[in-house]
GROMACS .gro file of C-alpha atoms in nm:
model
  416
    1MET     CA    1  11.730   8.549  12.169
    2PRO     CA    2  11.910   8.395  11.895
    3ARG     CA    3  12.129   8.629  11.689
    4THR     CA    4  12.280   8.613  11.315
    5SER     CA    5  12.571   8.867  11.233
    6THR     CA    6  12.687   8.906  10.861
    7ILE     CA    7  12.769   9.170  10.621
    8ILE     CA    8  12.579   9.230  10.286
    9GLY     CA    9  12.766   9.450  10.090
   10ASN     CA   10  12.919   9.708  10.312
   11SER     CA   11  12.604   9.695  10.549
   12HIS     CA   12  12.666   9.491  10.887
   13LEU     CA   13  12.372   9.323  10.941
   14VAL     CA   14  12.203   9.188  11.249
   15ILE     CA   15  11.911   8.944  11.273
   16ASP     CA   16  11.746   8.866  11.606
   17THR     CA   17  11.503   8.601  11.611
   18ALA     CA   18  11.266   8.455  11.894
   19MET     CA   19  11.205   8.820  12.011
   20ALA     CA   20  10.931   8.864  12.237
   21THR     CA   21  10.601   8.990  12.084
   22PRO     CA   22  10.518   9.368  12.160
   23ASP     CA   23  10.269   9.375  12.500
   24ALA     CA   24   9.908   9.416  12.405
   25THR     CA   25   9.888   9.728  12.593
   26THR     CA   26   9.876  10.027  12.326
   27ILE     CA   27   9.907  10.414  12.348
   28VAL     CA   28   9.865  10.539  12.009
   29GLU     CA   29   9.821  10.900  11.883
   30ARG     CA   30   9.710  11.046  11.549
   31LYS     CA   31   9.654  11.403  11.385
   32GLY     CA   32   9.396  11.446  11.150
   33LEU     CA   33   9.418  11.632  10.825
   34GLY     CA   34   9.347  11.969  10.927
   35HIS     CA   35   9.589  11.951  11.221
   36PRO     CA   36   9.843  12.237  11.197
   37ASP     CA   37  10.138  11.968  11.222
   38THR     CA   38   9.984  11.770  10.963
   39LEU     CA   39   9.922  12.078  10.735
   40ALA     CA   40  10.279  12.151  10.745
   41ASP     CA   41  10.412  11.788  10.711
   42HIS     CA   42  10.170  11.749  10.390
   43LEU     CA   43  10.256  12.102  10.257
   44ALA     CA   44  10.624  12.050  10.286
   45GLU     CA   45  10.613  11.732  10.096
   46ARG     CA   46  10.399  11.899   9.840
   47LEU     CA   47  10.635  12.141   9.771
   48SER     CA   48  10.904  11.867   9.741
   49ARG     CA   49  10.702  11.697   9.481
   50ALA     CA   50  10.639  12.001   9.283
   51TYR     CA   51  10.970  12.155   9.289
   52SER     CA   52  11.115  11.785   9.156
   53HIS     CA   53  10.842  11.747   8.912
   54HIS     CA   54  10.964  12.101   8.737
   55THR     CA   55  11.343  11.989   8.735
   56VAL     CA   56  11.258  11.645   8.617
   57ALA     CA   57  11.064  11.784   8.337
   58ARG     CA   58  11.321  12.060   8.237
   59PHE     CA   59  11.620  11.906   8.305
   60GLY     CA   60  11.580  11.537   8.341
   61ALA     CA   61  11.665  11.515   8.702
   62VAL     CA   62  11.551  11.609   9.075
   63LEU     CA   63  11.801  11.902   9.151
   64HIS     CA   64  11.892  11.968   9.515
   65HIS     CA   65  11.658  12.092   9.734
   66ASN     CA   66  11.473  12.052  10.078
   67PHE     CA   67  11.165  12.210  10.248
   68ASP     CA   68  11.150  12.015  10.574
   69LYS     CA   69  11.166  12.291  10.803
   70LEU     CA   70  10.879  12.449  10.677
   71ALA     CA   71  10.657  12.597  10.977
   72LEU     CA   72  10.281  12.729  10.983
   73LEU     CA   73  10.198  13.033  11.236
   74GLY     CA   74   9.848  13.060  11.308
   75GLY     CA   75   9.614  13.365  11.201
   76ALA     CA   76   9.316  13.518  11.411
   77SER     CA   77   8.941  13.464  11.370
   78GLU     CA   78   8.621  13.563  11.561
   79VAL     CA   79   8.387  13.299  11.574
   80ARG     CA   80   7.979  13.333  11.635
   81TYR     CA   81   7.710  13.093  11.643
   82GLY     CA   82   7.618  13.087  11.252
   83ALA     CA   83   7.884  13.298  11.123
   84GLY     CA   84   8.248  13.367  11.185
   85GLU     CA   85   8.571  13.552  10.994
   86MET     CA   86   8.943  13.544  10.966
   87THR     CA   87   9.096  13.855  11.137
   88ALA     CA   88   9.454  13.791  11.093
   89PRO     CA   89   9.628  13.574  10.808
   90VAL     CA   90   9.810  13.242  10.875
   91ARG     CA   91  10.175  13.293  10.813
   92VAL     CA   92  10.345  13.004  10.590
   93LEU     CA   93  10.732  13.021  10.661
   94VAL     CA   94  10.892  12.829  10.374
   95ASN     CA   95  11.191  12.780  10.525
   96GLY     CA   96  11.467  12.546  10.319
   97ARG     CA   97  11.680  12.533  10.029
   98ALA     CA   98  11.632  12.470   9.644
   99ALA     CA   99  11.872  12.515   9.359
  100PRO     CA  100  11.796  12.860   9.185
  101MET     CA  101  11.908  12.751   8.847
  102CYS     CA  102  12.067  12.488   8.628
  103GLY     CA  103  12.320  12.568   8.360
  104GLY     CA  104  12.226  12.922   8.364
  105GLU     CA  105  11.852  12.870   8.329
  106THR     CA  106  11.662  13.019   8.630
  107ILE     CA  107  11.404  12.785   8.793
  108PRO     CA  108  11.117  12.970   8.930
  109ALA     CA  109  11.128  12.855   9.281
  110GLU     CA  110  10.929  13.101   9.450
  111GLU     CA  111  10.663  13.120   9.188
  112ILE     CA  112  10.631  12.727   9.217
  113VAL     CA  113  10.620  12.765   9.598
  114GLU     CA  114  10.353  13.019   9.620
  115ALA     CA  115  10.123  12.853   9.332
  116GLU     CA  116  10.141  12.519   9.544
  117VAL     CA  117  10.090  12.670   9.884
  118ARG     CA  118   9.763  12.849   9.787
  119ALA     CA  119   9.632  12.558   9.562
  120PHE     CA  120   9.703  12.328   9.918
  121PHE     CA  121   9.488  12.557  10.111
  122ALA     CA  122   9.204  12.598   9.894
  123GLU     CA  123   9.178  12.212   9.869
  124ARG     CA  124   9.225  12.175  10.229
  125LEU     CA  125   9.112  12.460  10.430
  126PRO     CA  126   8.943  12.688  10.173
  127GLU     CA  127   8.812  12.935  10.407
  128VAL     CA  128   9.185  13.028  10.494
  129SER     CA  129   9.314  13.050  10.098
  130ASP     CA  130   9.236  13.422  10.106
  131HIS     CA  131   9.408  13.496  10.443
  132LEU     CA  132   9.758  13.363  10.378
  133ASP     CA  133  10.104  13.548  10.434
  134ILE     CA  134  10.375  13.353  10.254
  135VAL     CA  135  10.749  13.418  10.385
  136PHE     CA  136  10.989  13.289  10.168
  137ASN     CA  137  11.338  13.173  10.337
  138ILE     CA  138  11.449  12.967  10.049
  139THR     CA  139  11.841  12.971  10.022
  140SER     CA  140  12.093  12.800   9.794
  141ASN     CA  141  12.367  12.775  10.051
  142SER     CA  142  12.611  12.493  10.008
  143SER     CA  143  12.644  12.222  10.289
  144PRO     CA  144  12.994  12.244  10.495
  145GLY     CA  145  13.308  12.090  10.354
  146ALA     CA  146  13.392  12.319  10.056
  147VAL     CA  147  13.725  12.411  10.171
  148LEU     CA  148  13.884  12.683   9.918
  149THR     CA  149  14.225  12.636   9.839
  150GLY     CA  150  14.271  12.859   9.547
  151ASP     CA  151  14.288  12.538   9.325
  152GLY     CA  152  13.962  12.559   9.164
  153THR     CA  153  13.600  12.546   9.298
  154PRO     CA  154  13.505  12.269   9.522
  155ASP     CA  155  13.213  12.038   9.349
  156ARG     CA  156  13.024  12.068   9.648
  157THR     CA  157  12.952  12.422   9.595
  158ARG     CA  158  12.809  12.344   9.270
  159TRP     CA  159  12.529  12.141   9.445
  160PHE     CA  160  12.259  12.428   9.442
  161ASN     CA  161  12.423  12.576   9.123
  162PRO     CA  162  12.488  12.309   8.912
  163ARG     CA  163  12.618  12.361   8.541
  164SER     CA  164  12.443  12.077   8.419
  165VAL     CA  165  12.288  11.768   8.597
  166ASP     CA  166  12.635  11.629   8.547
  167ASP     CA  167  12.733  11.826   8.835
  168LEU     CA  168  12.481  11.591   9.058
  169ARG     CA  169  12.693  11.344   9.224
  170GLU     CA  170  12.405  11.118   9.283
  171ARG     CA  171  12.388  11.073   8.909
  172ARG     CA  172  12.703  10.867   8.968
  173VAL     CA  173  12.642  10.728   9.285
  174ARG     CA  174  12.400  10.784   9.567
  175LEU     CA  175  12.551  10.857   9.917
  176SER     CA  176  12.367  10.946  10.205
  177ASN     CA  177  12.339  11.295  10.307
  178ASP     CA  178  12.329  11.239  10.682
  179THR     CA  179  12.398  11.017  11.005
  180SER     CA  180  12.036  10.929  11.101
  181LEU     CA  181  11.826  10.632  11.101
  182GLY     CA  182  11.491  10.496  10.953
  183THR     CA  183  11.239  10.274  11.156
  184GLY     CA  184  10.962  10.042  11.065
  185TRP     CA  185  10.752   9.759  11.228
  186ALA     CA  186  10.465   9.514  11.134
  187PRO     CA  187  10.203   9.459  11.177
  188GLU     CA  188   9.977   9.702  11.360
  189ASN     CA  189   9.733   9.561  11.600
  190ALA     CA  190   9.353   9.611  11.552
  191PHE     CA  191   9.358   9.911  11.794
  192GLU     CA  192   9.614  10.100  11.595
  193SER     CA  193   9.457  10.029  11.266
  194PHE     CA  194   9.099  10.141  11.420
  195VAL     CA  195   9.260  10.514  11.541
  196ARG     CA  196   9.397  10.575  11.195
  197ASP     CA  197   9.071  10.506  11.031
  198LEU     CA  198   8.868  10.665  11.293
  199VAL     CA  199   9.056  10.963  11.255
  200ASN     CA  200   9.036  10.967  10.870
  201HIS     CA  201   8.654  10.904  10.913
  202PHE     CA  202   8.614  11.251  11.084
  203SER     CA  203   8.872  11.466  10.916
  204GLY     CA  204   8.876  11.342  10.571
  205GLU     CA  205   8.609  11.280  10.302
  206SER     CA  206   8.366  11.017  10.432
  207GLU     CA  207   8.003  10.955  10.433
  208PHE     CA  208   7.983  11.129  10.783
  209THR     CA  209   8.168  11.463  10.693
  210LEU     CA  210   7.971  11.483  10.346
  211SER     CA  211   7.645  11.481  10.518
  212HIS     CA  212   7.783  11.677  10.821
  213ALA     CA  213   7.907  12.010  10.678
  214TRP     CA  214   7.971  12.159  11.032
  215CYS     CA  215   8.256  11.861  11.070
  216GLY     CA  216   8.586  12.012  11.071
  217SER     CA  217   8.927  11.864  10.996
  218ASP     CA  218   9.128  11.956  11.284
  219VAL     CA  219   9.088  11.615  11.446
  220LYS     CA  220   9.312  11.462  11.716
  221LEU     CA  221   9.272  11.129  11.894
  222MET     CA  222   9.489  10.967  12.210
  223GLY     CA  223   9.401  10.621  12.285
  224PHE     CA  224   9.488  10.350  12.561
  225TRP     CA  225   9.435   9.979  12.502
  226ASP     CA  226   9.489   9.721  12.698
  227SER     CA  227   9.353   9.423  12.486
  228HIS     CA  228   9.003   9.420  12.548
  229GLU     CA  229   8.905   9.800  12.656
  230ALA     CA  230   8.973  10.125  12.468
  231ASP     CA  231   8.981  10.451  12.624
  232ILE     CA  232   8.982  10.757  12.389
  233VAL     CA  233   9.010  11.105  12.402
  234LEU     CA  234   8.890  11.291  12.091
  235CYS     CA  235   8.896  11.629  11.960
  236VAL     CA  236   8.648  11.688  11.654
  237PRO     CA  237   8.607  12.072  11.555
  238GLN     CA  238   8.269  12.230  11.411
  239LYS     CA  239   8.256  12.497  11.171
  240SER     CA  240   8.049  12.768  11.308
  241ARG     CA  241   7.886  12.895  10.990
  242HIS     CA  242   7.684  12.558  11.006
  243VAL     CA  243   7.614  12.565  11.411
  244ALA     CA  244   7.316  12.823  11.493
  245SER     CA  245   7.360  12.748  11.862
  246ARG     CA  246   7.493  12.599  12.177
  247ALA     CA  247   7.228  12.341  12.158
  248GLU     CA  248   7.306  12.256  11.817
  249TYR     CA  249   7.668  12.220  11.914
  250ILE     CA  250   7.596  11.954  12.172
  251ARG     CA  251   7.378  11.765  11.953
  252ASN     CA  252   7.633  11.747  11.703
  253LYS     CA  253   7.855  11.618  11.954
  254GLU     CA  254   7.624  11.364  12.041
  255SER     CA  255   7.610  11.255  11.681
  256VAL     CA  256   7.994  11.219  11.689
  257LEU     CA  257   7.997  11.004  11.984
  258ALA     CA  258   7.716  10.783  11.829
  259GLU     CA  259   7.941  10.739  11.511
  260CYS     CA  260   8.230  10.650  11.731
  261HIS     CA  261   8.053  10.365  11.877
  262ARG     CA  262   7.888  10.215  11.610
  263LEU     CA  263   8.258  10.211  11.431
  264ALA     CA  264   8.413  10.086  11.738
  265GLY     CA  265   8.158   9.807  11.749
  266LEU     CA  266   8.219   9.724  11.381
  267ARG     CA  267   8.599   9.745  11.415
  268LEU     CA  268   8.673   9.624  11.789
  269PRO     CA  269   8.371   9.376  11.833
  270GLY     CA  270   8.376   9.252  12.208
  271ALA     CA  271   8.553   9.539  12.333
  272GLN     CA  272   8.456   9.803  12.599
  273ALA     CA  273   8.517  10.153  12.425
  274ARG     CA  274   8.498  10.469  12.630
  275PHE     CA  275   8.532  10.807  12.439
  276ARG     CA  276   8.565  11.157  12.571
  277LEU     CA  277   8.471  11.418  12.316
  278ASN     CA  278   8.634  11.787  12.327
  279ALA     CA  279   8.716  11.741  12.655
  280ARG     CA  280   8.801  12.119  12.738
  281ASP     CA  281   8.453  12.212  12.651
  282VAL     CA  282   8.254  12.417  12.885
  283PRO     CA  283   7.910  12.466  12.718
  284GLU     CA  284   7.791  12.699  13.035
  285LYS     CA  285   8.052  12.928  12.924
  286ASP     CA  286   8.056  12.886  12.569
  287GLU     CA  287   8.398  12.767  12.535
  288LEU     CA  288   8.378  12.493  12.259
  289TYR     CA  289   8.580  12.352  11.980
  290LEU     CA  290   8.391  12.609  11.784
  291THR     CA  291   8.586  12.705  11.463
  292TYR     CA  292   8.544  12.920  11.147
  293THR     CA  293   8.765  12.723  10.935
  294GLY     CA  294   8.742  12.384  11.112
  295SER     CA  295   9.134  12.406  11.227
  296SER     CA  296   9.286  12.542  11.502
  297ILE     CA  297   9.531  12.703  11.278
  298GLU     CA  298   9.300  13.024  11.224
  299SER     CA  299   9.363  13.122  11.584
  300GLY     CA  300   9.720  13.130  11.686
  301ASP     CA  301   9.816  12.754  11.690
  302GLU     CA  302  10.154  12.648  11.500
  303GLY     CA  303  10.237  12.371  11.279
  304VAL     CA  304  10.569  12.250  11.228
  305VAL     CA  305  10.704  11.976  10.986
  306GLY     CA  306  10.815  11.655  11.214
  307ARG     CA  307  10.605  11.708  11.511
  308GLY     CA  308  10.299  11.508  11.382
  309ASN     CA  309  10.229  11.120  11.257
  310ARG     CA  310  10.512  10.933  11.174
  311VAL     CA  311  10.580  10.779  10.836
  312ASN     CA  312  10.330  10.527  10.914
  313GLY     CA  313  10.073  10.754  11.004
  314LEU     CA  314  10.066  10.698  11.395
  315ILE     CA  315  10.259  10.821  11.709
  316THR     CA  316  10.324  10.517  11.896
  317PRO     CA  317  10.556  10.567  12.209
  318LEU     CA  318  10.535  10.177  12.309
  319ARG     CA  319  10.656  10.091  11.932
  320PRO     CA  320  11.018  10.187  11.835
  321MET     CA  321  11.018  10.492  11.650
  322ASN     CA  322  11.248  10.812  11.545
  323LEU     CA  323  11.238  11.197  11.526
  324GLU     CA  324  11.288  11.225  11.173
  325GLY     CA  325  11.050  11.476  10.983
  326ALA     CA  326  11.037  11.296  10.635
  327ASN     CA  327  10.814  11.520  10.457
  328GLY     CA  328  10.968  11.794  10.240
  329LYS     CA  329  11.291  11.607  10.235
  330ASN     CA  330  11.476  11.544   9.912
  331PRO     CA  331  11.355  11.220   9.782
  332VAL     CA  332  11.701  11.108   9.615
  333TYR     CA  333  11.951  11.094   9.887
  334HIS     CA  334  11.789  11.228  10.225
  335VAL     CA  335  11.795  10.918  10.465
  336GLY     CA  336  11.552  11.074  10.710
  337LYS     CA  337  11.286  11.011  10.443
  338LEU     CA  338  11.401  10.713  10.235
  339TYR     CA  339  11.536  10.476  10.537
  340ASN     CA  340  11.217  10.502  10.738
  341ILE     CA  341  10.982  10.432  10.433
  342ALA     CA  342  11.244  10.135  10.345
  343ALA     CA  343  11.270  10.013  10.692
  344GLN     CA  344  10.843  10.016  10.723
  345ARG     CA  345  10.842   9.843  10.380
  346LEU     CA  346  11.082   9.582  10.493
  347ALA     CA  347  10.925   9.508  10.806
  348HIS     CA  348  10.572   9.465  10.610
  349ARG     CA  349  10.768   9.183  10.392
  350LEU     CA  350  10.935   9.064  10.709
  351HIS     CA  351  10.599   8.977  10.884
  352GLU     CA  352  10.421   8.834  10.572
  353THR     CA  353  10.725   8.568  10.533
  354THR     CA  354  10.751   8.493  10.880
  355ASP     CA  355  10.380   8.555  11.002
  356GLY     CA  356  10.548   8.718  11.312
  357HIS     CA  357  10.606   9.070  11.443
  358ALA     CA  358  10.905   9.239  11.261
  359GLU     CA  359  11.066   9.560  11.364
  360VAL     CA  360  11.380   9.696  11.125
  361HIS     CA  361  11.605   9.982  11.189
  362LEU     CA  362  11.863  10.115  10.911
  363VAL     CA  363  12.130  10.346  11.022
  364SER     CA  364  12.313  10.528  10.783
  365THR     CA  365  12.632  10.717  10.793
  366THR     CA  366  12.701  11.038  10.633
  367GLY     CA  367  12.873  11.003  10.288
  368GLN     CA  368  12.861  10.602  10.257
  369ARG     CA  369  12.631  10.453   9.963
  370LEU     CA  370  12.271  10.504  10.025
  371ASP     CA  371  12.197  10.135   9.959
  372GLU     CA  372  12.491  10.023  10.197
  373PRO     CA  373  12.351  10.142  10.555
  374TRP     CA  374  12.616  10.150  10.796
  375ARG     CA  375  12.376   9.897  11.027
  376ILE     CA  376  12.092   9.688  10.962
  377LEU     CA  377  11.908   9.565  11.278
  378VAL     CA  378  11.627   9.329  11.198
  379ARG     CA  379  11.424   9.169  11.496
  380LEU     CA  380  11.150   8.906  11.465
  381SER     CA  381  10.937   8.725  11.692
  382ALA     CA  382  10.943   8.403  11.473
  383PRO     CA  383  11.187   8.164  11.619
  384ASP     CA  384  11.238   7.939  11.321
  385ALA     CA  385  11.284   8.267  11.055
  386GLU     CA  386  11.513   8.105  10.742
  387ILE     CA  387  11.776   8.357  10.776
  388ASP     CA  388  11.848   8.306  10.390
  389LYS     CA  389  11.534   8.447  10.318
  390VAL     CA  390  11.555   8.730  10.546
  391GLN     CA  391  11.873   8.840  10.392
  392ALA     CA  392  11.727   8.802  10.055
  393LEU     CA  393  11.447   9.039  10.164
  394VAL     CA  394  11.676   9.302  10.299
  395ALA     CA  395  11.871   9.312   9.974
  396GLU     CA  396  11.567   9.340   9.793
  397VAL     CA  397  11.454   9.642   9.963
  398LEU     CA  398  11.818   9.801   9.965
  399GLY     CA  399  11.819   9.770   9.557
  400GLU     CA  400  11.485   9.938   9.550
  401PHE     CA  401  11.616  10.312   9.624
  402PRO     CA  402  11.613  10.456   9.269
  403ALA     CA  403  11.247  10.314   9.241
  404LEU     CA  404  11.148  10.461   9.551
  405THR     CA  405  11.268  10.812   9.432
  406ASP     CA  406  11.067  10.763   9.144
  407GLU     CA  407  10.744  10.679   9.341
  408LEU     CA  408  10.780  10.975   9.552
  409VAL     CA  409  10.822  11.217   9.264
  410SER     CA  410  10.520  11.077   9.080
  411ASP     CA  411  10.286  11.084   9.437
  412GLY     CA  412  10.285  10.721   9.443
  413ILE     CA  413  10.377  10.736   9.821
  414GLU     CA  414  10.152  10.918  10.064
  415LEU     CA  415  10.351  10.999  10.391
  416SER     CA  416  10.166  11.037  10.713
   0.00000   0.00000   0.00000
């Protein structure tokens, strides 16, 4: 595999070409909009954006915060054919940090958070919105490194209590907050794209869900593909208020399976597709994926940021991945968010330029400039990729971090 090694700024860039194209065998998972882990991810990101909107509007800058340790603890419910109810609330553990004031002016962090949590559930799972127990674990503790010597207050102690936005170091230079990495690759194969679209079809707003009120959103799919056969295990819950009997539940499952085969015929033409739906069902015992809200968060399941879909919306163990939970991280300098998005964008641009497979790995070291990763690894299947064009694309993406922050704050990027 030919290799080029060079320096861009203070970054060590390695470019491998003529790498093997990924094997056609694919294992891929996706969690739908109502899955507890997806709920935790999306809520954490919503809190980060709401806090950012407030501080930008009031002070002209995104103040220090992170909500990427948020967790949801499932409630309890009773489910009957044609009915159901919540019997214990869902606990929302808002774990993280946020600057409580700037220049002596208080920031109503808890009020912002509570309003967003309730609005989020009203939109995503309205049956849960009146059954929430919000627990605030928001601190403003300084990061490690503030050594007291008696010669004044270390700058680091002002990160979460700035006298003004001038105390924000990132206003002068953006430094990586952590030693971490971002990973991206392109293109998706047809099966990976199909998995994303199928889960969205059943868990989001589609013609099917709009015409079938019983269809819940806690959809999960695990798929195996070997280039001409698809084997899929799929979970699609039903809402109990709209299902009058066991027989009706079974008929609804048949509707879901028929829709799966219809879409597979359109998206995977010529391939054999097998589907197992709600594999844990035991109909004769009325043990069914029948829920009151359409999500297992109603009955003891938990959701935690970072356990669900990666930044590209998929969980792909045969592709390069990392364990960063991007949602809820600060959009200004948290590399666990920014480097994953940037790596994915760079991989897509490299794929479009070389017409081959591309992998990108951006590795940070804490305290180094955000736009100068410690290590950059680019791996391309194209044997004749033009190195100068690859270097130019790398430099282009690294120069976009301020604009990337603006996109995140303005809701221009949807994660997972």
